[in-house]
PDB file of C-alpha atoms and ligand atoms in Angstrom:
ATOM      1  CA  MET A   7      -3.975  17.172   9.029  1.00 79.00           C
ATOM      2  CA  ARG A   8      -3.150  14.079   7.000  1.00 97.00           C
ATOM      3  CA  ARG A   9      -4.753  13.773   3.566  1.00 97.00           C
ATOM      4  CA  LYS A  10      -6.629  10.517   3.158  1.00 98.00           C
ATOM      5  CA  PHE A  11      -5.105   8.086   0.679  1.00 98.00           C
ATOM      6  CA  VAL A  12      -6.900   5.211  -1.059  1.00 98.00           C
ATOM      7  CA  ALA A  13      -4.936   2.890  -3.346  1.00 98.00           C
ATOM      8  CA  GLY A  14      -6.248  -0.002  -5.426  1.00 98.00           C
ATOM      9  CA  ASN A  15      -3.980  -3.043  -5.564  1.00 98.00           C
ATOM     10  CA  TRP A  16      -5.145  -4.910  -8.635  1.00 98.00           C
ATOM     11  CA  LYS A  17      -2.713  -7.793  -8.063  1.00 98.00           C
ATOM     12  CA  MET A  18      -2.446 -10.148 -11.091  1.00 98.00           C
ATOM     13  CA  ASN A  19      -5.683  -8.913 -12.676  1.00 98.00           C
ATOM     14  CA  LYS A  20      -6.612  -6.678 -15.616  1.00 98.00           C
ATOM     15  CA  ALA A  21      -4.521  -6.959 -18.754  1.00 98.00           C
ATOM     16  CA  ALA A  22      -4.203  -3.690 -20.675  1.00 98.00           C
ATOM     17  CA  ASP A  23      -7.646  -3.524 -22.322  1.00 98.00           C
ATOM     18  CA  ALA A  24      -9.447  -4.519 -19.154  1.00 98.00           C
ATOM     19  CA  ALA A  25      -7.325  -2.080 -17.148  1.00 98.00           C
ATOM     20  CA  VAL A  26      -8.319   0.786 -19.425  1.00 98.00           C
ATOM     21  CA  ALA A  27     -11.993  -0.212 -19.215  1.00 98.00           C
ATOM     22  CA  LEU A  28     -11.853  -0.251 -15.413  1.00 98.00           C
ATOM     23  CA  ILE A  29     -10.116   3.136 -15.309  1.00 98.00           C
ATOM     24  CA  GLU A  30     -12.682   4.626 -17.686  1.00 98.00           C
ATOM     25  CA  ALA A  31     -15.425   3.348 -15.384  1.00 98.00           C
ATOM     26  CA  ILE A  32     -13.729   4.690 -12.241  1.00 98.00           C
ATOM     27  CA  LYS A  33     -12.919   8.163 -13.580  1.00 98.00           C
ATOM     28  CA  PRO A  34     -16.396   9.726 -13.660  1.00 98.00           C
ATOM     29  CA  LEU A  35     -17.257   8.188 -10.298  1.00 98.00           C
ATOM     30  CA  VAL A  36     -14.321   9.778  -8.471  1.00 97.00           C
ATOM     31  CA  ALA A  37     -14.179  13.039 -10.453  1.00 95.00           C
ATOM     32  CA  GLY A  38     -13.917  15.900  -8.003  1.00 92.00           C
ATOM     33  CA  LEU A  39     -12.968  13.666  -5.081  1.00 97.00           C
ATOM     34  CA  THR A  40      -9.249  13.802  -5.820  1.00 96.00           C
ATOM     35  CA  ALA A  41      -9.138  17.479  -4.834  1.00 96.00           C
ATOM     36  CA  ASP A  42      -8.994  16.632  -1.149  1.00 96.00           C
ATOM     37  CA  ARG A  43      -7.759  13.032  -1.059  1.00 98.00           C
ATOM     38  CA  ASP A  44      -5.175  10.939  -2.872  1.00 98.00           C
ATOM     39  CA  VAL A  45      -6.346   8.124  -5.135  1.00 98.00           C
ATOM     40  CA  VAL A  46      -3.978   5.710  -6.864  1.00 98.00           C
ATOM     41  CA  VAL A  47      -4.498   2.543  -8.895  1.00 98.00           C
ATOM     42  CA  CYS A  48      -1.837  -0.164  -9.151  1.00 99.00           C
ATOM     43  CA  PRO A  49      -2.326  -2.384 -12.221  1.00 98.00           C
ATOM     44  CA  PRO A  50       0.107  -5.136 -13.244  1.00 98.00           C
ATOM     45  CA  PHE A  51       3.326  -4.074 -15.009  1.00 98.00           C
ATOM     46  CA  THR A  52       2.131  -4.839 -18.535  1.00 98.00           C
ATOM     47  CA  SER A  53      -0.920  -2.581 -18.110  1.00 98.00           C
ATOM     48  CA  LEU A  54       0.959   0.440 -16.738  1.00 98.00           C
ATOM     49  CA  SER A  55       1.548   2.175 -20.016  1.00 98.00           C
ATOM     50  CA  ALA A  56      -2.077   1.895 -21.202  1.00 98.00           C
ATOM     51  CA  ALA A  57      -3.242   2.871 -17.727  1.00 98.00           C
ATOM     52  CA  ARG A  58      -1.081   5.980 -17.780  1.00 98.00           C
ATOM     53  CA  THR A  59      -2.751   7.184 -20.963  1.00 98.00           C
ATOM     54  CA  ALA A  60      -6.227   6.422 -19.632  1.00 98.00           C
ATOM     55  CA  LEU A  61      -5.513   8.229 -16.348  1.00 98.00           C
ATOM     56  CA  ALA A  62      -4.150  11.423 -17.918  1.00 98.00           C
ATOM     57  CA  GLY A  63      -5.801  14.492 -16.422  1.00 96.00           C
ATOM     58  CA  SER A  64      -7.974  12.436 -14.038  1.00 98.00           C
ATOM     59  CA  GLY A  65      -6.190  13.335 -10.796  1.00 97.00           C
ATOM     60  CA  ILE A  66      -5.772   9.595 -10.109  1.00 98.00           C
ATOM     61  CA  GLY A  67      -2.185   8.456  -9.616  1.00 98.00           C
ATOM     62  CA  LEU A  68      -0.505   5.355 -11.011  1.00 98.00           C
ATOM     63  CA  GLY A  69       1.382   2.820  -8.941  1.00 99.00           C
ATOM     64  CA  ALA A  70       3.176  -0.476  -9.495  1.00 99.00           C
ATOM     65  CA  GLN A  71       3.055  -3.506  -7.227  1.00 98.00           C
ATOM     66  CA  ASN A  72       6.769  -4.263  -6.915  1.00 98.00           C
ATOM     67  CA  LEU A  73      10.217  -3.329  -8.175  1.00 98.00           C
ATOM     68  CA  HIS A  74      13.765  -4.609  -8.091  1.00 98.00           C
ATOM     69  CA  TRP A  75      16.359  -2.693  -6.073  1.00 98.00           C
ATOM     70  CA  GLU A  76      19.088  -2.607  -8.710  1.00 98.00           C
ATOM     71  CA  PRO A  77      18.888   0.153 -11.338  1.00 97.00           C
ATOM     72  CA  ALA A  78      19.714  -2.139 -14.303  1.00 97.00           C
ATOM     73  CA  GLY A  79      21.570  -5.308 -15.202  1.00 98.00           C
ATOM     74  CA  ALA A  80      21.333  -9.082 -15.465  1.00 98.00           C
ATOM     75  CA  TYR A  81      18.198  -9.657 -13.364  1.00 98.00           C
ATOM     76  CA  THR A  82      15.928 -11.668 -15.624  1.00 98.00           C
ATOM     77  CA  GLY A  83      12.285 -10.888 -15.164  1.00 98.00           C
ATOM     78  CA  GLU A  84      12.806  -7.891 -12.909  1.00 98.00           C
ATOM     79  CA  ILE A  85      11.704  -4.248 -13.265  1.00 98.00           C
ATOM     80  CA  SER A  86      13.659  -1.257 -11.922  1.00 98.00           C
ATOM     81  CA  ALA A  87      12.415   1.897 -10.217  1.00 98.00           C
ATOM     82  CA  ASP A  88      13.440   4.001 -13.229  1.00 98.00           C
ATOM     83  CA  MET A  89      11.450   1.741 -15.541  1.00 98.00           C
ATOM     84  CA  LEU A  90       8.405   2.374 -13.402  1.00 98.00           C
ATOM     85  CA  LEU A  91       9.000   6.108 -13.444  1.00 98.00           C
ATOM     86  CA  THR A  92       9.278   6.176 -17.213  1.00 97.00           C
ATOM     87  CA  SER A  93       6.068   4.130 -17.407  1.00 98.00           C
ATOM     88  CA  GLY A  94       4.321   6.970 -15.599  1.00 98.00           C
ATOM     89  CA  CYS A  95       4.253   5.578 -12.064  1.00 98.00           C
ATOM     90  CA  THR A  96       4.200   7.909  -9.106  1.00 98.00           C
ATOM     91  CA  HIS A  97       3.820   5.168  -6.482  1.00 98.00           C
ATOM     92  CA  VAL A  98       4.921   1.622  -5.765  1.00 99.00           C
ATOM     93  CA  ILE A  99       3.645  -1.008  -3.330  1.00 99.00           C
ATOM     94  CA  LEU A 100       6.472  -2.807  -1.503  1.00 98.00           C
ATOM     95  CA  GLY A 101       6.549  -5.874   0.714  1.00 98.00           C
ATOM     96  CA  HIS A 102       2.943  -6.923   0.214  1.00 98.00           C
ATOM     97  CA  SER A 103       2.232 -10.032   2.284  1.00 97.00           C
ATOM     98  CA  GLU A 104       1.708 -12.081  -0.879  1.00 97.00           C
ATOM     99  CA  ARG A 105       5.231 -11.149  -1.947  1.00 98.00           C
ATOM    100  CA  ARG A 106       6.577 -11.969   1.492  1.00 97.00           C
ATOM    101  CA  GLN A 107       4.644 -15.267   1.575  1.00 96.00           C
ATOM    102  CA  TYR A 108       5.061 -16.590  -1.993  1.00 97.00           C
ATOM    103  CA  PHE A 109       8.172 -14.847  -3.274  1.00 97.00           C
ATOM    104  CA  GLY A 110      10.468 -14.862  -0.295  1.00 97.00           C
ATOM    105  CA  GLU A 111      10.556 -11.134   0.401  1.00 98.00           C
ATOM    106  CA  THR A 112      11.968 -10.173   3.752  1.00 98.00           C
ATOM    107  CA  ASP A 113      12.326  -6.927   5.670  1.00 98.00           C
ATOM    108  CA  GLU A 114      15.851  -6.754   4.289  1.00 98.00           C
ATOM    109  CA  THR A 115      14.812  -6.992   0.636  1.00 98.00           C
ATOM    110  CA  VAL A 116      11.873  -4.648   1.244  1.00 98.00           C
ATOM    111  CA  ASN A 117      14.361  -2.182   2.725  1.00 98.00           C
ATOM    112  CA  ARG A 118      16.549  -2.374  -0.381  1.00 98.00           C
ATOM    113  CA  LYS A 119      13.522  -1.852  -2.612  1.00 98.00           C
ATOM    114  CA  LEU A 120      12.398   1.049  -0.460  1.00 98.00           C
ATOM    115  CA  ASN A 121      15.755   2.768  -0.869  1.00 98.00           C
ATOM    116  CA  ALA A 122      15.608   2.257  -4.641  1.00 98.00           C
ATOM    117  CA  ALA A 123      12.080   3.693  -4.798  1.00 98.00           C
ATOM    118  CA  LEU A 124      12.998   6.751  -2.743  1.00 98.00           C
ATOM    119  CA  LYS A 125      16.143   7.358  -4.767  1.00 98.00           C
ATOM    120  CA  ALA A 126      14.094   7.303  -7.975  1.00 98.00           C
ATOM    121  CA  GLY A 127      11.434   9.614  -6.556  1.00 98.00           C
ATOM    122  CA  LEU A 128       8.629   7.056  -6.350  1.00 98.00           C
ATOM    123  CA  ALA A 129       6.277   7.284  -3.363  1.00 98.00           C
ATOM    124  CA  PRO A 130       6.400   3.900  -1.614  1.00 98.00           C
ATOM    125  CA  ILE A 131       3.590   2.076   0.173  1.00 99.00           C
ATOM    126  CA  VAL A 132       5.245  -0.380   2.563  1.00 98.00           C
ATOM    127  CA  CYS A 133       3.042  -3.264   3.720  1.00 98.00           C
ATOM    128  CA  VAL A 134       3.195  -4.933   7.116  1.00 98.00           C
ATOM    129  CA  GLY A 135       0.862  -7.285   8.951  1.00 98.00           C
ATOM    130  CA  GLU A 136       0.625 -10.366  11.128  1.00 97.00           C
ATOM    131  CA  THR A 137      -0.730 -13.816  10.253  1.00 96.00           C
ATOM    132  CA  ARG A 138      -3.639 -15.400  12.116  1.00 94.00           C
ATOM    133  CA  GLN A 139      -1.253 -17.699  14.005  1.00 95.00           C
ATOM    134  CA  GLU A 140       0.882 -14.736  15.050  1.00 97.00           C
ATOM    135  CA  ARG A 141      -2.214 -12.848  16.229  1.00 95.00           C
ATOM    136  CA  GLU A 142      -3.457 -15.855  18.196  1.00 94.00           C
ATOM    137  CA  ALA A 143      -0.031 -16.277  19.764  1.00 97.00           C
ATOM    138  CA  GLY A 144      -0.187 -12.668  21.024  1.00 96.00           C
ATOM    139  CA  ARG A 145       2.654 -11.597  18.749  1.00 97.00           C
ATOM    140  CA  ILE A 146       0.973  -8.780  16.782  1.00 97.00           C
ATOM    141  CA  GLU A 147       3.121  -6.053  18.270  1.00 97.00           C
ATOM    142  CA  ALA A 148       6.395  -7.968  17.925  1.00 98.00           C
ATOM    143  CA  VAL A 149       5.711  -8.972  14.331  1.00 98.00           C
ATOM    144  CA  VAL A 150       4.276  -5.721  12.970  1.00 98.00           C
ATOM    145  CA  LEU A 151       6.671  -3.383  14.755  1.00 98.00           C
ATOM    146  CA  GLY A 152       9.560  -5.674  13.819  1.00 98.00           C
ATOM    147  CA  GLN A 153       8.522  -5.341  10.161  1.00 98.00           C
ATOM    148  CA  ILE A 154       8.321  -1.555  10.537  1.00 98.00           C
ATOM    149  CA  SER A 155      11.776  -1.276  12.074  1.00 98.00           C
ATOM    150  CA  GLY A 156      13.306  -3.759   9.626  1.00 98.00           C
ATOM    151  CA  SER A 157      11.701  -2.462   6.444  1.00 98.00           C
ATOM    152  CA  LEU A 158      12.327   1.216   7.226  1.00 98.00           C
ATOM    153  CA  GLN A 159      15.786   0.713   8.715  1.00 98.00           C
ATOM    154  CA  GLY A 160      18.346   3.426   7.998  1.00 98.00           C
ATOM    155  CA  LEU A 161      15.894   5.935   6.555  1.00 98.00           C
ATOM    156  CA  SER A 162      16.361   9.567   7.491  1.00 98.00           C
ATOM    157  CA  PRO A 163      13.316  11.344   8.925  1.00 98.00           C
ATOM    158  CA  ALA A 164      13.032  13.255   5.633  1.00 98.00           C
ATOM    159  CA  GLN A 165      12.912   9.976   3.684  1.00 98.00           C
ATOM    160  CA  ALA A 166      10.464   8.392   6.114  1.00 98.00           C
ATOM    161  CA  ALA A 167       8.135  11.329   5.625  1.00 98.00           C
ATOM    162  CA  LEU A 168       7.687  10.197   1.999  1.00 98.00           C
ATOM    163  CA  VAL A 169       6.595   6.677   2.982  1.00 98.00           C
ATOM    164  CA  THR A 170       3.040   5.409   3.395  1.00 98.00           C
ATOM    165  CA  VAL A 171       2.650   2.348   5.609  1.00 98.00           C
ATOM    166  CA  ALA A 172      -0.133  -0.142   4.861  1.00 98.00           C
ATOM    167  CA  TYR A 173      -1.187  -2.264   7.831  1.00 98.00           C
ATOM    168  CA  GLU A 174      -2.684  -5.395   6.297  1.00 97.00           C
ATOM    169  CA  PRO A 175      -3.374  -8.254   8.700  1.00 97.00           C
ATOM    170  CA  VAL A 176      -2.678 -11.329   6.575  1.00 95.00           C
ATOM    171  CA  TRP A 177      -5.761 -13.128   7.904  1.00 94.00           C
ATOM    172  CA  ALA A 178      -7.968 -10.321   6.575  1.00 93.00           C
ATOM    173  CA  ILE A 179      -6.609 -10.217   3.008  1.00 92.00           C
ATOM    174  CA  GLY A 180      -9.032 -11.613   0.469  1.00 88.00           C
ATOM    175  CA  THR A 181     -10.869 -13.547   3.164  1.00 90.00           C
ATOM    176  CA  GLY A 182     -13.856 -11.301   3.791  1.00 85.00           C
ATOM    177  CA  LEU A 183     -12.680 -11.095   7.406  1.00 86.00           C
ATOM    178  CA  THR A 184     -11.953  -7.462   8.211  1.00 86.00           C
ATOM    179  CA  ALA A 185     -10.258  -6.302  11.354  1.00 88.00           C
ATOM    180  CA  THR A 186     -12.798  -4.360  13.367  1.00 94.00           C
ATOM    181  CA  ALA A 187     -12.186  -0.640  13.356  1.00 96.00           C
ATOM    182  CA  ALA A 188     -11.037  -0.919  16.973  1.00 97.00           C
ATOM    183  CA  GLN A 189      -8.650  -3.809  16.230  1.00 96.00           C
ATOM    184  CA  ALA A 190      -7.158  -1.928  13.300  1.00 97.00           C
ATOM    185  CA  GLU A 191      -6.892   1.372  15.180  1.00 98.00           C
ATOM    186  CA  GLU A 192      -5.045  -0.330  18.027  1.00 97.00           C
ATOM    187  CA  VAL A 193      -2.332  -1.581  15.666  1.00 98.00           C
ATOM    188  CA  HIS A 194      -2.208   1.691  13.706  1.00 98.00           C
ATOM    189  CA  ALA A 195      -1.567   3.564  16.952  1.00 98.00           C
ATOM    190  CA  LEU A 196       1.242   1.124  17.821  1.00 98.00           C
ATOM    191  CA  ILE A 197       2.747   1.637  14.372  1.00 98.00           C
ATOM    192  CA  ARG A 198       2.619   5.416  14.725  1.00 98.00           C
ATOM    193  CA  GLY A 199       4.302   5.102  18.104  1.00 98.00           C
ATOM    194  CA  ARG A 200       7.133   3.108  16.559  1.00 98.00           C
ATOM    195  CA  LEU A 201       7.438   5.611  13.710  1.00 98.00           C
ATOM    196  CA  ALA A 202       7.712   8.381  16.304  1.00 98.00           C
ATOM    197  CA  ALA A 203      10.459   6.494  18.123  1.00 98.00           C
ATOM    198  CA  LEU A 204      12.349   5.996  14.858  1.00 98.00           C
ATOM    199  CA  PHE A 205      11.808   9.305  13.089  1.00 98.00           C
ATOM    200  CA  GLY A 206      10.458  11.777  15.644  1.00 98.00           C
ATOM    201  CA  ALA A 207       6.936  12.729  16.642  1.00 98.00           C
ATOM    202  CA  GLU A 208       6.502  15.387  14.001  1.00 98.00           C
ATOM    203  CA  VAL A 209       7.388  13.116  11.070  1.00 98.00           C
ATOM    204  CA  ALA A 210       5.334  10.262  12.526  1.00 98.00           C
ATOM    205  CA  SER A 211       2.269  12.439  12.901  1.00 98.00           C
ATOM    206  CA  ALA A 212       2.491  13.424   9.210  1.00 98.00           C
ATOM    207  CA  MET A 213       3.020   9.871   7.868  1.00 98.00           C
ATOM    208  CA  ARG A 214       0.011   8.086   6.460  1.00 98.00           C
ATOM    209  CA  ILE A 215      -0.957   4.595   7.588  1.00 98.00           C
ATOM    210  CA  GLN A 216      -3.453   2.803   5.369  1.00 98.00           C
ATOM    211  CA  TYR A 217      -5.501  -0.183   6.455  1.00 97.00           C
ATOM    212  CA  GLY A 218      -5.875  -3.112   4.076  1.00 97.00           C
ATOM    213  CA  GLY A 219      -7.694  -6.428   4.274  1.00 96.00           C
ATOM    214  CA  SER A 220     -11.226  -6.919   2.943  1.00 94.00           C
ATOM    215  CA  VAL A 221     -12.070  -3.220   2.921  1.00 96.00           C
ATOM    216  CA  LYS A 222     -15.470  -2.852   1.273  1.00 96.00           C
ATOM    217  CA  ALA A 223     -17.881  -0.008   0.592  1.00 96.00           C
ATOM    218  CA  ASP A 224     -19.840  -0.874   3.727  1.00 96.00           C
ATOM    219  CA  ASN A 225     -16.970  -0.990   6.234  1.00 96.00           C
ATOM    220  CA  ALA A 226     -14.676   1.695   4.797  1.00 98.00           C
ATOM    221  CA  ALA A 227     -16.201   4.736   6.502  1.00 98.00           C
ATOM    222  CA  GLU A 228     -15.904   3.258   9.981  1.00 97.00           C
ATOM    223  CA  LEU A 229     -12.311   2.184   9.403  1.00 97.00           C
ATOM    224  CA  PHE A 230     -11.311   5.511   7.856  1.00 98.00           C
ATOM    225  CA  GLY A 231     -12.973   7.357  10.723  1.00 97.00           C
ATOM    226  CA  GLN A 232     -10.380   6.096  13.218  1.00 98.00           C
ATOM    227  CA  ALA A 233      -7.803   8.576  14.439  1.00 98.00           C
ATOM    228  CA  ASN A 234      -4.782   6.738  13.021  1.00 98.00           C
ATOM    229  CA  ILE A 235      -6.293   5.233   9.854  1.00 98.00           C
ATOM    230  CA  ASP A 236      -5.504   7.444   6.889  1.00 98.00           C
ATOM    231  CA  GLY A 237      -7.156   5.509   4.083  1.00 98.00           C
ATOM    232  CA  GLY A 238      -6.903   2.049   2.618  1.00 98.00           C
ATOM    233  CA  LEU A 239      -5.069  -0.357   0.353  1.00 98.00           C
ATOM    234  CA  ILE A 240      -7.865  -2.103  -1.474  1.00 98.00           C
ATOM    235  CA  GLY A 241      -7.621  -5.475  -3.242  1.00 97.00           C
ATOM    236  CA  GLY A 242     -10.771  -7.258  -4.393  1.00 97.00           C
ATOM    237  CA  ALA A 243     -13.083  -4.254  -4.084  1.00 98.00           C
ATOM    238  CA  ALA A 244     -10.718  -2.173  -6.240  1.00 98.00           C
ATOM    239  CA  LEU A 245     -11.566  -4.357  -9.261  1.00 98.00           C
ATOM    240  CA  ASP A 246     -15.123  -3.040  -9.329  1.00 98.00           C
ATOM    241  CA  ALA A 247     -15.522   0.627 -10.265  1.00 98.00           C
ATOM    242  CA  ALA A 248     -18.591   1.269  -8.120  1.00 98.00           C
ATOM    243  CA  SER A 249     -17.115  -0.423  -5.041  1.00 98.00           C
ATOM    244  CA  PHE A 250     -13.796   1.352  -5.417  1.00 98.00           C
ATOM    245  CA  ALA A 251     -15.482   4.720  -5.902  1.00 98.00           C
ATOM    246  CA  ALA A 252     -17.677   4.151  -2.859  1.00 98.00           C
ATOM    247  CA  ILE A 253     -14.553   3.437  -0.809  1.00 98.00           C
ATOM    248  CA  VAL A 254     -12.890   6.596  -2.148  1.00 98.00           C
ATOM    249  CA  LYS A 255     -16.021   8.544  -1.155  1.00 98.00           C
ATOM    250  CA  ALA A 256     -15.874   7.062   2.327  1.00 98.00           C
ATOM    251  CA  ALA A 257     -12.417   8.605   2.735  1.00 98.00           C
ATOM    252  CA  GLY A 258     -13.940  12.105   2.784  1.00 88.00           C
TER     253      GLY A 258
HETATM  254  P1  LIG B 313      -8.329  -7.402  -0.194  1.00 62.48           P
HETATM  255  O1  LIG B 313      -6.755  -7.214  -0.469  1.00 62.48           O
HETATM  256  O2  LIG B 313      -8.925  -6.022  -0.158  1.00 62.48           O
HETATM  257  O3  LIG B 313      -8.812  -8.226  -1.363  1.00 62.48           O
HETATM  258  O4  LIG B 313      -8.456  -8.111   1.104  1.00 62.48           O
HETATM  259  C1  LIG B 313      -6.042  -6.153   0.120  1.00 62.48           C
HETATM  260  C2  LIG B 313      -4.592  -6.252  -0.278  1.00 62.48           C
HETATM  261  O5  LIG B 313      -4.076  -7.374  -0.407  1.00 62.48           O
HETATM  262  O6  LIG B 313      -3.918  -5.215  -0.478  1.00 62.48           O
END
């Protein structure tokens, strides 16, 4: 039985003080819920340290939104996996569509980042998803499964078991357009099939696949009720304590 997993991707929102205020508002609302599901928040880098202190003892994990694959060196503006670990992170989001779209990330660079995260002991959330044009052209399977194979290339089954996949159709992110539960489930099942082909049925059946893209309090329960949907990666609704908590509740 896979444990449900809800992560909040705060994107470029919530400087340290605001991050702490949001965490303080979330904590009482999800108290007790973390016993049987995983909950993580992913603030921007500069808020991680304050967030770590605010989260202490809450049962809510801390994640970052990106990392660089090298451990140290002349990489101006970059942050390594070890830096995230020492900032208190347990998780890291990799290959989000905004990073692929605006910052040139590819399956190859996501794969390098994934290896760095695993080596450091961070739990990665690897994002995949098709654009509207790709969906309309009937290329969902080719695009999404290509991203899975490319991003997770070379992993051993034991490493793959530590990875969470987030299926986030690009057309649903921040648009208010959510994939229907049936549309999402169809792609999640395809993803699990590809994971089984790559890493074996047993590992694939234990790996968690989150859905992301305009998940809200009122659509979360139906999405999370699908056989292959193991929780969500939440953007906009994660910036409001009540909405985020309602989504965490829906993952029961
Ligand atoms: P959204 O973002 O919930 O605002 O659509 C999800 C994401 O980008 O992870």
